[in-house]
CSV table of C-alpha atoms and ligand atoms in Angstrom, one decimal:
chain,number,residue,atom,x,y,z
A,14,MET,CA,107.7,132.8,122.4
A,15,ILE,CA,108.9,134.9,119.5
A,16,ILE,CA,106.5,136.1,116.8
A,17,VAL,CA,108.0,136.9,113.4
A,18,LYS,CA,106.1,138.3,110.5
A,19,SER,CA,108.7,138.8,107.8
A,20,LYS,CA,111.0,136.5,105.9
A,21,ARG,CA,113.9,138.7,107.0
A,22,ASP,CA,113.3,138.3,110.7
A,23,LEU,CA,112.6,134.6,110.2
A,24,LYS,CA,115.9,134.1,108.4
A,25,SER,CA,117.9,135.8,111.2
A,26,LEU,CA,116.0,133.8,113.9
A,27,ILE,CA,116.6,130.5,112.2
A,28,GLY,CA,120.3,131.5,111.6
A,29,SER,CA,120.7,132.2,115.3
A,30,TRP,CA,119.4,128.6,116.1
A,31,LYS,CA,121.7,127.0,113.5
A,32,ALA,CA,124.7,129.0,114.7
A,33,LYS,CA,124.3,127.4,118.1
A,34,GLY,CA,123.9,123.9,116.5
A,35,GLU,CA,120.3,123.7,117.5
A,36,GLU,CA,117.9,121.5,115.4
A,37,HIS,CA,114.4,122.7,114.8
A,38,GLY,CA,111.1,121.3,113.7
A,39,VAL,CA,108.3,123.1,112.0
A,40,VAL,CA,104.5,122.6,112.4
A,41,MET,CA,102.5,124.3,109.6
A,42,THR,CA,98.9,125.3,110.3
A,43,MET,CA,96.1,127.6,109.0
A,44,GLY,CA,95.2,128.5,112.6
A,45,ALA,CA,91.9,127.8,114.5
A,46,LEU,CA,94.1,125.4,116.4
A,47,HIS,CA,92.9,122.3,118.2
A,48,GLU,CA,94.4,119.3,119.9
A,49,GLY,CA,95.3,117.8,116.5
A,50,HIS,CA,97.6,120.6,115.7
A,51,LEU,CA,99.0,120.5,119.3
A,52,ALA,CA,99.8,116.8,118.8
A,53,LEU,CA,102.1,117.8,116.0
A,54,VAL,CA,103.7,120.4,118.3
A,55,ASP,CA,104.2,117.7,121.0
A,56,ALA,CA,105.9,115.4,118.4
A,57,ALA,CA,108.1,118.2,117.3
A,58,ASN,CA,109.0,119.2,120.9
A,59,LYS,CA,110.2,115.6,121.5
A,60,ASP,CA,112.5,115.4,118.5
A,61,ASN,CA,114.0,118.9,118.3
A,62,ASP,CA,115.8,121.6,120.3
A,63,ARG,CA,113.5,124.3,118.9
A,64,VAL,CA,110.0,124.3,117.4
A,65,ILE,CA,108.5,126.9,115.1
A,66,ALA,CA,104.8,126.9,114.1
A,67,THR,CA,103.4,128.8,111.1
A,68,ILE,CA,99.9,130.2,110.8
A,69,PHE,CA,99.0,131.1,107.3
A,70,ILE,CA,95.6,130.7,105.6
A,71,ASN,CA,96.8,129.9,102.1
A,72,PRO,CA,94.4,131.4,99.6
A,73,ARG,CA,95.8,129.2,96.8
A,74,GLN,CA,94.6,125.9,98.3
A,75,PHE,CA,90.9,127.0,98.5
A,76,ASP,CA,89.0,125.9,95.4
A,77,ASN,CA,85.8,127.2,97.0
A,78,LYS,CA,85.6,131.0,97.8
A,79,ALA,CA,82.9,130.5,100.5
A,80,ASP,CA,85.2,128.0,102.3
A,81,LEU,CA,88.0,130.6,102.3
A,82,GLU,CA,85.7,133.4,103.5
A,83,THR,CA,84.2,131.4,106.3
A,84,TYR,CA,87.5,129.7,107.4
A,85,PRO,CA,87.7,130.3,111.2
A,86,ILE,CA,90.3,132.8,112.5
A,87,ASP,CA,91.3,133.1,116.2
A,88,THR,CA,94.9,134.2,116.2
A,89,ASN,CA,95.1,135.4,119.9
A,90,GLU,CA,93.7,132.1,121.1
A,91,ASP,CA,96.1,130.2,118.7
A,92,LEU,CA,99.1,132.1,120.1
A,93,ARG,CA,98.0,131.4,123.7
A,94,LYS,CA,97.8,127.6,122.9
A,95,LEU,CA,101.1,127.6,121.1
A,96,LYS,CA,102.9,129.3,123.9
A,97,ALA,CA,101.4,126.9,126.4
A,98,SER,CA,102.6,124.0,124.3
A,99,GLY,CA,106.2,125.2,124.5
A,100,VAL,CA,106.6,126.5,120.9
A,101,ASP,CA,109.7,128.7,120.6
A,102,ALA,CA,108.5,130.8,117.7
A,103,VAL,CA,105.5,131.5,115.5
A,104,TYR,CA,105.7,132.7,111.9
A,105,LEU,CA,102.7,134.8,110.9
A,106,PRO,CA,103.3,136.0,107.4
A,107,GLN,CA,100.9,138.3,105.4
A,108,VAL,CA,99.8,137.0,102.0
A,109,GLY,CA,102.2,139.4,100.3
A,110,GLU,CA,105.2,137.9,102.2
A,111,ILE,CA,104.4,134.5,100.6
A,112,TYR,CA,103.0,135.6,97.3
A,113,PRO,CA,104.6,139.0,96.4
A,114,VAL,CA,103.2,140.8,93.3
A,115,GLY,CA,104.2,138.9,90.2
A,116,TYR,CA,104.4,135.6,92.0
A,117,SER,CA,104.1,132.9,89.3
A,118,THR,CA,105.7,129.6,90.4
A,119,THR,CA,103.7,126.4,91.2
A,120,VAL,CA,105.1,123.3,92.8
A,121,SER,CA,103.1,120.4,91.4
A,122,VAL,CA,103.6,116.7,92.0
A,123,ALA,CA,102.7,114.6,88.9
A,124,ASP,CA,102.0,111.5,90.9
A,125,MET,CA,99.3,110.8,93.6
A,126,GLN,CA,97.5,114.1,92.6
A,127,ASP,CA,94.6,113.1,90.6
A,128,CYS,CA,92.8,111.0,93.1
A,129,LEU,CA,91.0,111.6,96.4
A,130,CYS,CA,90.9,115.3,97.3
A,131,GLY,CA,92.9,116.1,94.1
A,132,ALA,CA,90.1,114.8,92.0
A,133,THR,CA,87.3,116.8,93.6
A,134,ARG,CA,89.1,120.0,94.5
A,135,PRO,CA,90.8,121.4,91.3
A,136,GLY,CA,94.1,123.2,92.1
A,137,HIS,CA,93.9,122.4,95.8
A,138,MET,CA,96.9,120.0,96.0
A,139,ASP,CA,99.1,122.3,93.9
A,140,GLY,CA,98.2,125.1,96.3
A,141,VAL,CA,99.2,122.9,99.2
A,142,THR,CA,102.5,121.7,97.7
A,143,THR,CA,103.4,125.2,96.6
A,144,VAL,CA,102.9,126.9,100.0
A,145,VAL,CA,104.5,124.0,101.9
A,146,SER,CA,107.5,124.2,99.6
A,147,LYS,CA,107.8,127.9,100.3
A,148,LEU,CA,107.4,127.5,104.0
A,149,LEU,CA,109.9,124.7,104.1
A,150,ILE,CA,112.5,126.8,102.2
A,151,GLN,CA,111.7,129.8,104.5
A,152,THR,CA,111.8,128.0,107.8
A,153,ASN,CA,114.6,125.6,106.7
A,154,PRO,CA,113.8,122.9,109.4
A,155,ASP,CA,115.5,119.6,110.2
A,156,ARG,CA,112.0,118.0,110.6
A,157,ALA,CA,108.5,118.9,109.5
A,158,TYR,CA,105.3,117.5,111.0
A,159,TYR,CA,102.0,116.8,109.2
A,160,GLY,CA,98.8,115.1,110.3
A,161,GLN,CA,97.9,111.7,108.9
A,162,LYS,CA,94.3,113.1,108.8
A,163,ASP,CA,95.3,114.7,105.6
A,164,PHE,CA,97.1,111.6,104.4
A,165,GLN,CA,97.3,112.5,100.7
A,166,GLN,CA,98.8,115.8,101.6
A,167,PHE,CA,101.4,114.1,103.8
A,168,LEU,CA,102.5,111.8,101.1
A,169,LEU,CA,102.7,114.6,98.5
A,170,ILE,CA,104.8,116.7,100.8
A,171,GLN,CA,107.1,113.8,101.5
A,172,ARG,CA,107.5,113.4,97.7
A,173,VAL,CA,108.2,117.2,97.2
A,174,ALA,CA,110.9,117.1,99.9
A,175,ARG,CA,112.5,114.1,98.3
A,176,ASP,CA,112.3,115.2,94.7
A,177,LEU,CA,113.5,118.8,95.5
A,178,ASP,CA,116.3,117.7,97.9
A,179,LEU,CA,114.9,119.8,100.7
A,180,MET,CA,116.9,117.8,103.2
A,181,VAL,CA,114.1,117.7,105.8
A,182,ASP,CA,112.5,114.7,107.5
A,183,VAL,CA,108.8,114.8,106.8
A,184,ILE,CA,107.0,113.0,109.7
A,185,GLY,CA,103.3,111.9,109.8
A,186,VAL,CA,101.4,112.1,113.1
A,187,PRO,CA,98.4,109.9,113.7
A,188,THR,CA,94.9,111.6,113.7
A,189,ILE,CA,93.6,113.0,117.0
A,190,ARG,CA,89.9,112.3,117.5
A,191,GLU,CA,87.1,113.5,119.8
A,192,GLU,CA,85.7,111.0,122.3
A,193,ASP,CA,83.1,109.8,119.7
A,194,ASN,CA,85.9,109.4,117.2
A,195,LEU,CA,85.2,112.4,115.0
A,196,ALA,CA,88.6,113.5,113.7
A,197,LEU,CA,89.4,117.0,115.0
A,198,SER,CA,89.2,119.6,112.3
A,199,SER,CA,89.0,123.4,112.3
A,200,ARG,CA,85.9,123.0,110.1
A,201,ASN,CA,84.1,121.1,112.9
A,202,ARG,CA,83.4,124.5,114.5
A,203,ARG,CA,80.9,125.2,111.7
A,204,LEU,CA,78.8,122.1,112.4
A,205,ASN,CA,75.4,122.7,114.0
A,206,THR,CA,74.2,120.4,116.8
A,207,GLU,CA,72.4,118.1,114.5
A,208,GLN,CA,75.3,117.9,112.0
A,209,ARG,CA,77.8,117.4,114.9
A,210,LYS,CA,75.8,114.3,115.9
A,211,ILE,CA,75.9,112.8,112.4
A,212,ALA,CA,79.6,113.6,111.7
A,213,PRO,CA,81.2,110.6,113.6
A,214,THR,CA,79.4,108.3,111.1
A,215,LEU,CA,82.5,108.7,108.9
A,216,PHE,CA,84.7,107.0,111.4
A,217,LYS,CA,82.0,104.4,112.2
A,218,VAL,CA,81.8,103.4,108.6
A,219,GLU,CA,85.6,103.3,108.2
A,220,SER,CA,86.0,101.0,111.1
A,221,ALA,CA,83.2,98.8,110.0
A,222,ILE,CA,84.7,98.6,106.5
A,223,ALA,CA,88.1,97.6,108.1
A,224,ASP,CA,86.5,94.9,110.2
A,225,LEU,CA,84.5,93.5,107.2
A,226,LEU,CA,87.6,93.5,105.0
A,227,ILE,CA,89.6,91.6,107.7
A,228,GLN,CA,86.7,89.1,107.8
A,229,GLY,CA,87.2,88.6,104.0
A,230,GLU,CA,84.2,90.6,102.6
A,231,ALA,CA,84.5,91.9,99.0
A,232,VAL,CA,85.9,95.4,98.6
A,233,ASP,CA,83.2,96.6,96.1
A,234,HIS,CA,80.5,95.3,98.3
A,235,VAL,CA,81.7,97.0,101.6
A,236,LEU,CA,82.4,100.3,99.9
A,237,GLU,CA,78.9,100.4,98.4
A,238,TRP,CA,77.4,99.5,101.8
A,239,GLY,CA,79.5,102.3,103.4
A,240,ARG,CA,78.4,104.9,100.8
A,241,ASN,CA,74.8,104.2,101.4
A,242,TYR,CA,75.2,104.2,105.1
A,243,ILE,CA,76.8,107.6,105.1
A,244,LEU,CA,74.0,109.1,102.9
A,245,GLU,CA,71.3,107.5,105.0
A,246,ALA,CA,72.9,108.9,108.2
A,247,GLY,CA,72.4,112.4,106.9
A,248,PHE,CA,75.4,113.4,104.7
A,249,GLU,CA,74.2,114.9,101.4
A,250,LYS,CA,77.1,113.9,99.2
A,251,VAL,CA,80.0,111.5,99.3
A,252,ASP,CA,83.0,112.8,97.2
A,253,TYR,CA,84.8,109.5,97.7
A,254,LEU,CA,84.9,106.4,99.8
A,255,GLU,CA,87.9,104.3,98.6
A,256,LEU,CA,90.5,101.9,99.6
A,257,ARG,CA,94.1,103.0,98.6
A,258,SER,CA,97.7,102.0,99.3
A,259,GLU,CA,99.4,103.8,102.1
A,260,GLU,CA,102.6,103.9,100.1
A,261,ASN,CA,101.5,105.5,96.8
A,262,LEU,CA,97.7,105.8,96.9
A,263,THR,CA,97.2,103.0,94.3
A,264,LEU,CA,93.5,102.1,94.2
A,265,ILE,CA,92.8,98.8,96.0
A,266,THR,CA,90.1,96.6,94.4
A,267,ASP,CA,88.8,93.1,94.5
A,268,SER,CA,91.6,92.0,92.2
A,269,SER,CA,94.3,93.3,94.7
A,270,SER,CA,96.0,90.7,96.8
A,271,LYS,CA,94.8,90.0,100.4
A,272,GLU,CA,98.1,91.5,101.7
A,273,GLU,CA,97.5,94.7,99.6
A,274,ARG,CA,93.9,95.0,100.9
A,275,LEU,CA,94.9,94.5,104.6
A,276,SER,CA,97.8,97.0,104.4
A,277,SER,CA,95.7,99.7,102.8
A,278,ARG,CA,93.7,102.6,104.1
A,279,VAL,CA,90.1,103.6,103.7
A,280,PHE,CA,89.6,107.2,102.7
A,281,VAL,CA,86.4,109.2,102.8
A,282,ALA,CA,85.2,112.8,102.0
A,283,ALA,CA,81.6,113.8,102.5
A,284,TRP,CA,79.4,116.9,102.6
A,285,MET,CA,76.8,118.1,105.1
A,286,GLY,CA,75.4,121.5,104.0
A,287,ASN,CA,78.4,123.5,102.8
A,288,ILE,CA,80.8,121.7,105.1
A,289,ARG,CA,83.1,119.0,103.7
A,290,LEU,CA,84.6,116.5,106.2
A,291,ILE,CA,87.5,114.1,105.4
A,292,ASP,CA,88.9,111.1,107.3
A,293,ASN,CA,91.0,108.0,106.7
A,294,LEU,CA,91.8,104.9,108.7
A,295,PRO,CA,94.3,102.0,108.2
A,296,ILE,CA,92.6,98.7,107.7
A,297,SER,CA,94.9,96.9,110.1
A,298,ARG,CA,94.9,98.9,113.3
B,312,LIG,P1,95.3,122.8,109.0
B,312,LIG,O1,95.4,123.9,109.9
B,312,LIG,O2,93.9,122.2,108.9
B,312,LIG,O3,95.9,123.0,107.6
B,312,LIG,O4,96.2,121.6,109.5
B,312,LIG,C1,97.5,121.8,109.9
B,312,LIG,C2,98.2,120.5,110.2
B,312,LIG,O5,97.5,119.9,111.3
B,312,LIG,C3,98.1,119.5,109.0
B,312,LIG,O6,99.3,118.8,109.0
B,312,LIG,C4,97.0,118.6,109.4
B,312,LIG,O7,97.1,117.3,108.8
B,312,LIG,C5,97.2,118.5,110.9
B,312,LIG,N1,95.9,118.1,111.6
B,312,LIG,C6,94.7,118.6,111.4
B,312,LIG,N2,93.8,118.0,112.1
B,312,LIG,C7,94.4,117.0,112.7
B,312,LIG,C8,94.0,115.9,113.6
B,312,LIG,N3,92.8,115.7,113.9
B,312,LIG,N4,95.0,115.1,114.0
B,312,LIG,C9,96.3,115.2,113.7
B,312,LIG,N5,96.7,116.2,112.8
B,312,LIG,C10,95.8,117.0,112.4
């Protein structure tokens, strides 16, 4: 497994693959890798001759300084996992490689930005779409893999790739969960024993909401029930619990058609202490 740290070395590595006619996929991460990240690697391995993973904790997507400062870092273990998963190369840039002095360009999608995580985390989505654009340009892949756990992020990246003609297939990989259905997340490492027991409530509520909507219950009613259930279970704050279209994140309400309701996703973000967990689930599974 090759480790590259500069754009220059990255360019010559990718050039050598292209010269041999080899297609490559990219998996972008912020490290602290778990089985969710490795599922993206597995998907990339199946579709491509070569796979490159990137590890970069992007300061521009953290709206909360404490979250950035406490974000887990375990590079040696990450590299071991990537090697064992059959990754060909890892790009490990320093901040200056991505944002040199004087850097002043932002990639911002006008659509699908203001809702969900975009509404509660100012600047977060622009930070994501900017760094992903840069990493897509630098790694120049045939395919790029993102987790459906961050569904809004996945849709925004698809839009960037299309709007900017990046000529890459943006592929969404289903969420990997623990046995109790908690979505895997690097932030789960920060949960204490009590919080860890409460955390799967998010999935429990999402699947109950899906079942209730399929049975014909009203959208407003089930969402209100869900919000109360999450708070009573021990979460301190719910940033959002909403039903939205999988195509373009349009809000689904009681005035939406039955077809729209049943082809939507339920999205949730909630806080325990200073840890914010997110999840989403399609209504028709
Ligand atoms: P992160 O390191 O948290 O920025 O995540 C890097 C990539 O892994 C993103 O595309 C995430 O959506 C994806 N990812 C994170 N957790 C999961 C999971 N539980 N299942 C599938 N993909 C995930």
